[in-house]
Amino acid sequence: MLTASNLVRRKVFFLVVLILTLNLPLLVPYGFRLIEQIILYSGLTLIWVILYKFLGLFFLGISGTVGLSIYLVSILHQFQISTPLDLFAAFVLMILILAPLTYLVLRASGGYFALLTLGLNLIFPLITSSLDASYFSVSARYLSFDIGLYMHFILIVVFFILSFLWLYLHMPVKLKYTLILIKRGKEIAESLGINFVIYRYFIVLLLLIVMVVLGIIHSTYLFRVDTSTIFSSELTLIPVTAGLLIVIKTKDDAFIDIIISVLVPVLYLLFGIVVPALVEVLLGLLIFGALAFMFKKMMVSK
Amino acid sequence: MMSVARFINIGAGAIMAVGAYTTYLLTSISQLGFLATAGLVFLTSSVIGLVFYLGVNKMGLFDQPEHTIEDLSVILSYGFYLFITGGLSLLFGARYTSVNVKLELPLSLSFIKETELIILIFSVILASALHLIFISNNNLGLKSKAIMQNIQSSIAIGINTKRIFAIVFVLSFGVLGLSGCLYVLLYPLNPYFGLYYTVLGFVAAGVSGVGNLLYSFIIASVISILYSFLGLLIPLGVAIAISYILMLLILVVKPEGLKRGFR
């Protein structure tokens, strides 16, 4: 009989199979970097979609957050701080930066929140490039981490936790309903005894910290760090597009969502690196098409 | 667009890029003067605005509640931004391109450059024109102010909101295209340059209070002057960041903006 616990067990089993499948490219040269990129984008997608679907926050500052984490690691690495102390110090510094910043941007909501967080993608590179040009007098830094397999294991664990959180949020659990109430607004949440400001702040901060962890792990795979590459628009573009596809699609199945979060980066890595601009055009059209379809559905249901 | 149509346009920077590249094309293939070029750019961008509005309206966005329009407009305009910037990258490449525009100002001033003076004059004219159209007490201005307060009530008293939205889209896109045309007088362009101005514009609108055109104009000017001065003392990037954080702090203290608008 297909009970709820059976269903969860089955999904976790499929998740394990998915992760093992993801690791197949380890057998080929460069497979390591390929998996890392797929898992990075997939993890970012899951974070984005949790923020959007359960908190109603259209977060666009992904490349700013991830890029700044990589930048801090590269600076600490430049000062010859030993690994993993440099990674940990970058992590702490990012929390110190994000804690007040999250509070500030959460003052806005809806489209205003989207634009404020989009600002982070522009402000952080401006700061880092100015610092590089004026104080550090470098145009790029070269990293040499020799901890590939160890980091790869942590990356898989983070991905597994995020995927499990996503599956968990699709079950009838207290956390899911708390988040939905927070999404509905301050009055509704507080009338049911939920501290709207504190809850929302800590959940968003926690998800951003996971994003920072992904960024820091990503930095250990890089050899060269400069502002134009670490704040690349793909870091925002791919998770948002995959996330939108997850939100817009009609069938509400958490496992299919995880598959989409993996497939979109795979497709990007297959085709997008050759002609990224064409992918942008297609993604733009895809968003239009999906929304048009959604509106049509809404009209029919009315 | 934000005040009247509730449309939060992340794609504003893409229209600026369209205006800038139209200027680039027109100046490359013809010997048109700046005013004629600017006129054509305005026309092209306005047509794009009209087509975009008709498409979005056909989808049924403006039949939704106000908060749904605000939320979904972000996604829609993000798709639009990707489509336009990706398209421009495919056509022109993502590298920086300089534009050679002929200016026709028979003046030689020592305190300001000719291009800067033209940009200043254009900006003041545009801000005044928009203020006159949407805020002053003429027929369109009164209707716009009514829609800014409540869309449903405006429909109830017989205002054709969709016609006003169409005018807003046409004029906004036209002005955005024109600002792209002015941008190329000073800087080289690439398809993504407009994103920074989108954020700056939004924050200026947020700080001044949504629906306050005049205040938005003043705040945007103050921000630009502030980071230009700060840029003399500290690296420009850090100066811009300080200005941005200052504005965030203002929004924390006064979420409705410094001066309450019509909403």
mmCIF file of C-alpha atoms in Angstrom, chain A residues 45-246:
data_model
loop_
_atom_site.group_PDB
_atom_site.id
_atom_site.type_symbol
_atom_site.label_atom_id
_atom_site.label_comp_id
_atom_site.label_asym_id
_atom_site.label_seq_id
_atom_site.Cartn_x
_atom_site.Cartn_y
_atom_site.Cartn_z
ATOM 1 C CA THR A 45 17.810 26.633 -7.706
ATOM 2 C CA LEU A 46 16.367 24.826 -4.692
ATOM 3 C CA ILE A 47 17.252 27.728 -2.386
ATOM 4 C CA TRP A 48 15.723 30.221 -4.817
ATOM 5 C CA VAL A 49 12.550 28.241 -5.250
ATOM 6 C CA ILE A 50 12.087 27.782 -1.477
ATOM 7 C CA LEU A 51 12.422 31.556 -1.089
ATOM 8 C CA TYR A 52 9.911 32.196 -3.871
ATOM 9 C CA LYS A 53 7.375 29.437 -3.399
ATOM 10 C CA PHE A 54 7.201 29.380 0.389
ATOM 11 C CA LEU A 55 8.084 32.956 1.324
ATOM 12 C CA GLY A 56 7.018 34.849 -1.801
ATOM 13 C CA LEU A 57 10.461 36.471 -2.132
ATOM 14 C CA PHE A 58 11.796 36.959 -5.659
ATOM 15 C CA PHE A 59 15.495 36.899 -4.768
ATOM 16 C CA LEU A 60 17.770 38.098 -7.569
ATOM 17 C CA GLY A 61 21.015 38.626 -5.654
ATOM 18 C CA ILE A 62 22.436 35.125 -6.170
ATOM 19 C CA SER A 63 25.505 36.087 -8.185
ATOM 20 C CA GLY A 64 26.248 38.907 -5.700
ATOM 21 C CA THR A 65 26.104 36.555 -2.689
ATOM 22 C CA VAL A 66 28.007 33.668 -4.275
ATOM 23 C CA GLY A 67 30.513 35.990 -5.972
ATOM 24 C CA LEU A 68 31.310 37.850 -2.750
ATOM 25 C CA SER A 69 31.894 34.547 -0.927
ATOM 26 C CA ILE A 70 34.382 33.501 -3.617
ATOM 27 C CA TYR A 71 36.041 36.910 -3.500
ATOM 28 C CA LEU A 72 36.541 36.747 0.286
ATOM 29 C CA VAL A 73 38.048 33.267 0.011
ATOM 30 C CA SER A 74 40.444 34.523 -2.669
ATOM 31 C CA ILE A 75 41.571 37.474 -0.509
ATOM 32 C CA LEU A 76 42.184 35.261 2.529
ATOM 33 C CA HIS A 77 43.976 32.751 0.333
ATOM 34 C CA GLN A 78 46.152 35.582 -0.986
ATOM 35 C CA PHE A 79 47.227 36.355 2.598
ATOM 36 C CA GLN A 80 48.451 32.750 2.897
ATOM 37 C CA ILE A 81 45.933 31.808 5.597
ATOM 38 C CA SER A 82 45.962 28.036 5.817
ATOM 39 C CA THR A 83 43.072 25.910 4.527
ATOM 40 C CA PRO A 84 40.397 25.303 5.843
ATOM 41 C CA LEU A 85 40.836 28.334 8.134
ATOM 42 C CA ASP A 86 40.545 30.690 5.149
ATOM 43 C CA LEU A 87 37.292 29.045 4.066
ATOM 44 C CA PHE A 88 35.901 29.236 7.580
ATOM 45 C CA ALA A 89 36.969 32.895 7.979
ATOM 46 C CA ALA A 90 35.280 33.762 4.654
ATOM 47 C CA PHE A 91 32.146 31.983 5.881
ATOM 48 C CA VAL A 92 32.093 33.992 9.139
ATOM 49 C CA LEU A 93 32.756 37.255 7.296
ATOM 50 C CA MET A 94 29.885 36.544 4.913
ATOM 51 C CA ILE A 95 27.524 35.923 7.833
ATOM 52 C CA LEU A 96 28.609 39.252 9.341
ATOM 53 C CA ILE A 97 27.861 40.987 6.028
ATOM 54 C CA LEU A 98 24.601 39.175 5.313
ATOM 55 C CA ALA A 99 23.061 39.439 8.791
ATOM 56 C CA PRO A 100 22.407 43.218 8.665
ATOM 57 C CA LEU A 101 21.922 43.256 4.877
ATOM 58 C CA THR A 102 19.176 40.622 5.044
ATOM 59 C CA TYR A 103 17.370 42.695 7.656
ATOM 60 C CA LEU A 104 17.575 45.758 5.399
ATOM 61 C CA VAL A 105 16.369 44.112 2.201
ATOM 62 C CA LEU A 106 13.547 42.303 4.008
ATOM 63 C CA ARG A 107 12.025 45.692 4.733
ATOM 64 C CA ALA A 108 10.871 45.574 1.125
ATOM 65 C CA SER A 109 8.586 42.964 -0.383
ATOM 66 C CA GLY A 110 7.321 41.804 -3.791
ATOM 67 C CA GLY A 111 8.929 43.468 -6.774
ATOM 68 C CA TYR A 112 10.741 45.988 -4.575
ATOM 69 C CA PHE A 113 12.566 43.159 -2.810
ATOM 70 C CA ALA A 114 13.523 41.726 -6.225
ATOM 71 C CA LEU A 115 15.044 44.986 -7.349
ATOM 72 C CA LEU A 116 16.887 45.615 -4.083
ATOM 73 C CA THR A 117 18.474 42.175 -4.220
ATOM 74 C CA LEU A 118 19.275 42.676 -7.899
ATOM 75 C CA GLY A 119 21.214 45.716 -6.692
ATOM 76 C CA LEU A 120 23.522 43.402 -4.728
ATOM 77 C CA ASN A 121 24.665 41.826 -8.014
ATOM 78 C CA LEU A 122 25.762 45.257 -9.156
ATOM 79 C CA ILE A 123 27.069 46.770 -5.937
ATOM 80 C CA PHE A 124 29.308 43.898 -4.791
ATOM 81 C CA PRO A 125 31.304 43.673 -8.076
ATOM 82 C CA LEU A 126 31.705 47.457 -8.052
ATOM 83 C CA ILE A 127 33.168 47.311 -4.538
ATOM 84 C CA THR A 128 35.449 44.354 -5.238
ATOM 85 C CA SER A 129 36.753 45.712 -8.552
ATOM 86 C CA SER A 130 37.417 49.102 -6.911
ATOM 87 C CA LEU A 131 39.245 47.449 -4.027
ATOM 88 C CA ASP A 132 41.286 45.306 -6.413
ATOM 89 C CA ALA A 133 42.227 48.298 -8.544
ATOM 90 C CA SER A 134 43.030 50.750 -5.743
ATOM 91 C CA TYR A 135 44.076 48.873 -2.573
ATOM 92 C CA PHE A 136 45.279 45.464 -3.690
ATOM 93 C CA SER A 137 46.521 46.511 -7.157
ATOM 94 C CA VAL A 138 45.647 43.140 -8.702
ATOM 95 C CA SER A 139 43.366 42.261 -11.592
ATOM 96 C CA ALA A 140 43.041 38.574 -10.700
ATOM 97 C CA ARG A 141 44.071 36.082 -8.029
ATOM 98 C CA TYR A 142 45.191 32.506 -8.528
ATOM 99 C CA LEU A 143 43.915 29.812 -6.197
ATOM 100 C CA SER A 144 45.442 26.423 -5.567
ATOM 101 C CA PHE A 145 43.246 24.287 -3.338
ATOM 102 C CA ASP A 146 44.110 20.632 -3.183
ATOM 103 C CA ILE A 147 41.036 19.345 -1.391
ATOM 104 C CA GLY A 148 38.863 18.306 -4.322
ATOM 105 C CA LEU A 149 37.392 15.028 -3.114
ATOM 106 C CA TYR A 150 36.772 16.299 0.404
ATOM 107 C CA MET A 151 34.905 19.366 -0.908
ATOM 108 C CA HIS A 152 33.046 17.237 -3.368
ATOM 109 C CA PHE A 153 31.708 15.145 -0.525
ATOM 110 C CA ILE A 154 30.540 18.268 1.360
ATOM 111 C CA LEU A 155 28.878 19.536 -1.823
ATOM 112 C CA ILE A 156 26.944 16.288 -2.208
ATOM 113 C CA VAL A 157 25.853 16.500 1.449
ATOM 114 C CA VAL A 158 24.615 20.095 0.993
ATOM 115 C CA PHE A 159 22.724 19.069 -2.132
ATOM 116 C CA PHE A 160 21.198 16.117 -0.318
ATOM 117 C CA ILE A 161 20.106 18.324 2.617
ATOM 118 C CA LEU A 162 18.531 20.885 0.266
ATOM 119 C CA SER A 163 16.751 18.180 -1.725
ATOM 120 C CA PHE A 164 15.490 16.558 1.443
ATOM 121 C CA LEU A 165 14.302 19.938 2.738
ATOM 122 C CA TRP A 166 12.427 20.440 -0.528
ATOM 123 C CA LEU A 167 10.762 17.010 -0.219
ATOM 124 C CA TYR A 168 10.025 17.680 3.463
ATOM 125 C CA LEU A 169 8.341 20.997 2.638
ATOM 126 C CA HIS A 170 5.957 19.128 0.347
ATOM 127 C CA MET A 171 4.642 16.989 3.174
ATOM 128 C CA PRO A 172 1.951 18.088 5.631
ATOM 129 C CA VAL A 173 4.461 19.377 8.218
ATOM 130 C CA LYS A 174 4.340 22.333 10.609
ATOM 131 C CA LEU A 175 7.259 24.118 8.919
ATOM 132 C CA LYS A 176 5.438 24.154 5.571
ATOM 133 C CA TYR A 177 2.292 25.738 7.043
ATOM 134 C CA THR A 178 4.331 28.241 9.036
ATOM 135 C CA LEU A 179 6.090 29.360 5.860
ATOM 136 C CA ILE A 180 2.815 29.586 3.953
ATOM 137 C CA LEU A 181 1.343 31.768 6.694
ATOM 138 C CA ILE A 182 4.412 34.004 6.597
ATOM 139 C CA LYS A 183 4.015 34.270 2.827
ATOM 140 C CA ARG A 184 0.400 35.373 3.256
ATOM 141 C CA GLY A 185 1.449 38.398 5.269
ATOM 142 C CA LYS A 186 2.322 39.846 8.631
ATOM 143 C CA GLU A 187 -1.231 40.207 9.959
ATOM 144 C CA ILE A 188 -2.247 36.620 9.157
ATOM 145 C CA ALA A 189 0.994 35.132 10.536
ATOM 146 C CA GLU A 190 0.923 37.142 13.767
ATOM 147 C CA SER A 191 -2.762 36.484 14.336
ATOM 148 C CA LEU A 192 -1.808 32.791 14.525
ATOM 149 C CA GLY A 193 1.048 33.398 16.941
ATOM 150 C CA ILE A 194 3.980 33.376 14.509
ATOM 151 C CA ASN A 195 6.597 36.071 14.983
ATOM 152 C CA PHE A 196 6.617 37.212 11.362
ATOM 153 C CA VAL A 197 9.758 39.381 11.439
ATOM 154 C CA ILE A 198 11.985 36.980 13.383
ATOM 155 C CA TYR A 199 10.868 33.824 11.543
ATOM 156 C CA ARG A 200 11.184 35.360 8.098
ATOM 157 C CA TYR A 201 14.551 36.915 8.914
ATOM 158 C CA PHE A 202 16.121 33.720 10.244
ATOM 159 C CA ILE A 203 14.763 31.478 7.496
ATOM 160 C CA VAL A 204 16.010 33.808 4.755
ATOM 161 C CA LEU A 205 19.357 34.252 6.506
ATOM 162 C CA LEU A 206 19.742 30.497 6.889
ATOM 163 C CA LEU A 207 19.057 29.905 3.196
ATOM 164 C CA LEU A 208 21.507 32.640 2.253
ATOM 165 C CA ILE A 209 24.113 31.012 4.499
ATOM 166 C CA VAL A 210 23.643 27.752 2.592
ATOM 167 C CA MET A 211 24.127 29.794 -0.588
ATOM 168 C CA VAL A 212 27.382 31.128 0.907
ATOM 169 C CA VAL A 213 28.495 27.563 1.686
ATOM 170 C CA LEU A 214 27.896 26.621 -1.953
ATOM 171 C CA GLY A 215 29.865 29.697 -3.048
ATOM 172 C CA ILE A 216 32.780 28.851 -0.754
ATOM 173 C CA ILE A 217 32.870 25.249 -1.961
ATOM 174 C CA HIS A 218 32.725 26.523 -5.555
ATOM 175 C CA SER A 219 35.783 28.708 -4.884
ATOM 176 C CA THR A 220 37.878 25.640 -4.091
ATOM 177 C CA TYR A 221 37.276 24.393 -7.651
ATOM 178 C CA LEU A 222 38.500 27.640 -9.210
ATOM 179 C CA PHE A 223 42.024 28.430 -10.343
ATOM 180 C CA ARG A 224 41.609 32.067 -11.296
ATOM 181 C CA VAL A 225 39.406 34.620 -9.513
ATOM 182 C CA ASP A 226 38.523 37.987 -11.035
ATOM 183 C CA THR A 227 35.455 40.199 -10.689
ATOM 184 C CA SER A 228 34.016 39.592 -14.138
ATOM 185 C CA THR A 229 33.974 35.812 -13.784
ATOM 186 C CA ILE A 230 32.987 35.300 -10.158
ATOM 187 C CA PHE A 231 29.940 37.582 -10.403
ATOM 188 C CA SER A 232 28.775 35.976 -13.645
ATOM 189 C CA SER A 233 25.127 36.547 -14.534
ATOM 190 C CA GLU A 234 24.636 32.781 -15.091
ATOM 191 C CA LEU A 235 24.769 32.310 -11.332
ATOM 192 C CA THR A 236 21.479 34.200 -11.120
ATOM 193 C CA LEU A 237 20.074 33.357 -14.523
ATOM 194 C CA ILE A 238 20.117 29.550 -14.334
ATOM 195 C CA PRO A 239 18.662 29.119 -10.820
ATOM 196 C CA VAL A 240 15.937 31.723 -11.456
ATOM 197 C CA THR A 241 14.953 30.146 -14.759
ATOM 198 C CA ALA A 242 14.949 26.616 -13.357
ATOM 199 C CA GLY A 243 13.074 27.914 -10.310
ATOM 200 C CA LEU A 244 10.457 29.631 -12.475
ATOM 201 C CA LEU A 245 9.940 26.422 -14.430
ATOM 202 C CA ILE A 246 9.403 24.581 -11.151
#
